[in-house]
Short mmCIF file of C-alpha atoms in Angstrom, two decimals:
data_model
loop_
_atom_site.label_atom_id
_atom_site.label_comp_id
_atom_site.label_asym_id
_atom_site.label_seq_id
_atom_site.Cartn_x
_atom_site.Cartn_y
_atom_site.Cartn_z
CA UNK A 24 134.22 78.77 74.95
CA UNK A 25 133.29 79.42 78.76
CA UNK A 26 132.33 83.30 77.30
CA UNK A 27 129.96 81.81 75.15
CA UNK A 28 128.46 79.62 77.04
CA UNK A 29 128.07 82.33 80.04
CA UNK A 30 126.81 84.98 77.12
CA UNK A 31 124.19 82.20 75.90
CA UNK A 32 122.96 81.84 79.75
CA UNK A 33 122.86 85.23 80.41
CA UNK A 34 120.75 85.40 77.05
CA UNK A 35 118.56 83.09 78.31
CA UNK A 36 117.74 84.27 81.69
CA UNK A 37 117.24 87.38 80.18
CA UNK A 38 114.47 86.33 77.68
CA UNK A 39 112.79 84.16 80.88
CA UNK A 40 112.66 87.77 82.71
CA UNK A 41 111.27 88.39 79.47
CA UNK A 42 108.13 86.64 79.28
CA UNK A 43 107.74 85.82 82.86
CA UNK A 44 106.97 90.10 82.96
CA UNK A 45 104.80 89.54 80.25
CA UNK A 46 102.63 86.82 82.06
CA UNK A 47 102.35 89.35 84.84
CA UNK A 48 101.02 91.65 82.48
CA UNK A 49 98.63 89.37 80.70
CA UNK A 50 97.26 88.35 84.11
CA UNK A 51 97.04 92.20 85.21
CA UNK A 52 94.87 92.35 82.38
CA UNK A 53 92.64 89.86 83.14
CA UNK A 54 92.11 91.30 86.52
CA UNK A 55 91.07 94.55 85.01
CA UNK A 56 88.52 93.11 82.31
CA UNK A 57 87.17 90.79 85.09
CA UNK A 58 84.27 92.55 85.93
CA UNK A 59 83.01 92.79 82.34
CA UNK A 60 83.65 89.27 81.28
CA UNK A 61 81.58 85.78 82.94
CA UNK A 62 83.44 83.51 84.19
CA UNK A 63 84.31 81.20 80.99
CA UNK A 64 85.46 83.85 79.12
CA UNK A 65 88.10 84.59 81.60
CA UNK A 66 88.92 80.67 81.71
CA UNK A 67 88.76 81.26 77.30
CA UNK A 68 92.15 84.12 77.93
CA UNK A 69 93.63 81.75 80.48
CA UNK A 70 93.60 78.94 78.40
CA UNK A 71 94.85 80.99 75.38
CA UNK A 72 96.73 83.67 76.85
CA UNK A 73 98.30 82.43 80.09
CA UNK A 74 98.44 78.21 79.98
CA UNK A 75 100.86 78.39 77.17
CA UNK A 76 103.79 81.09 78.55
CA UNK A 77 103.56 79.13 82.16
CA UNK A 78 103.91 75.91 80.53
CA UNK A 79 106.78 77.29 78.37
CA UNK A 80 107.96 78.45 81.64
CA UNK A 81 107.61 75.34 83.34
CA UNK A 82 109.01 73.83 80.53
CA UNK A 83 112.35 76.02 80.40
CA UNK A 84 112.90 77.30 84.04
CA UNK A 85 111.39 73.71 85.55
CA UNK A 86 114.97 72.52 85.85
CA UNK A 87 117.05 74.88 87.12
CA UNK A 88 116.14 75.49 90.64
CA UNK A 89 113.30 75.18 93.04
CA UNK A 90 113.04 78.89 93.44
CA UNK A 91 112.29 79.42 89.29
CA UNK A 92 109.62 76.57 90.27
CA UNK A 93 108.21 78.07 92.77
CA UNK A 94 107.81 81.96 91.00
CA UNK A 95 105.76 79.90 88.23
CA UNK A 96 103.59 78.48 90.95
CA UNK A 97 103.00 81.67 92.22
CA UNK A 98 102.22 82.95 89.12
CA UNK A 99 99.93 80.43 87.95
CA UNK A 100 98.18 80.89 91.43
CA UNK A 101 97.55 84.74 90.66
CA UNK A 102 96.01 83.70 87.37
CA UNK A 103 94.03 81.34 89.38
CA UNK A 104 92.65 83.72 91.65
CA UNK A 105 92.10 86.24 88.91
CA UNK A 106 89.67 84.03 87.27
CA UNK A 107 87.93 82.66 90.38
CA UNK A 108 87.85 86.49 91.80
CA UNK A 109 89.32 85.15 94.78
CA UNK A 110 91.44 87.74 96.96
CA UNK A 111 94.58 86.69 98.26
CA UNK A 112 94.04 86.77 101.91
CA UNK A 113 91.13 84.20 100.85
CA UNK A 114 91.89 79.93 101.24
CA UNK A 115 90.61 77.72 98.25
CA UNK A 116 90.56 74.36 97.15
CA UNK A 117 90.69 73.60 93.43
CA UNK A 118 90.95 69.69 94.01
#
């Protein structure tokens, strides 16, 4: 029984790893096409492309530690900037 249940977590975290990369590479994407795109089209792939997986994410790796919640903040924030063309280094105020 403990075997299973340490083969289903393992599973799990795996297939997080999983689309978490995936996000990344979605988001990668969206910094490439950018400069060919106005601005509501990029907001158009976040909303379609990217909202979903980080709410999944929230969703499924919200309640197992404040380190998983903090990579999906991070990651949301990268999206952010992406659309907004806003470089890291760079302070901003969404509120």
């Amino acid at each position: 029984m403990l075997k299973a249940s340490i083969k289903l977590g393992t599973r799990i975290i795996k297939r997080n790893i999983q689309v978490h990369m995936a996000t990344h590479k979605r988001i990668n994407l969206l910094n490439v096409i950018k400069t060919f795109l106005p601005q509501s089209a990029m907001q158009s792939f976040h909303k379609t492309l990217i909202k979903p997986i980080v709410d999944y994410e929230w969703v499924i790796w919200g309640a197992i530690s404040q380190y998983n919640l903090d990579r999906i903040f991070a990651l949301h924030k990268y999206a952010v900037r992406a659309i907004l063309n806003i470089r890291r280094t760079q302070a901003y105020n969404l509120g």
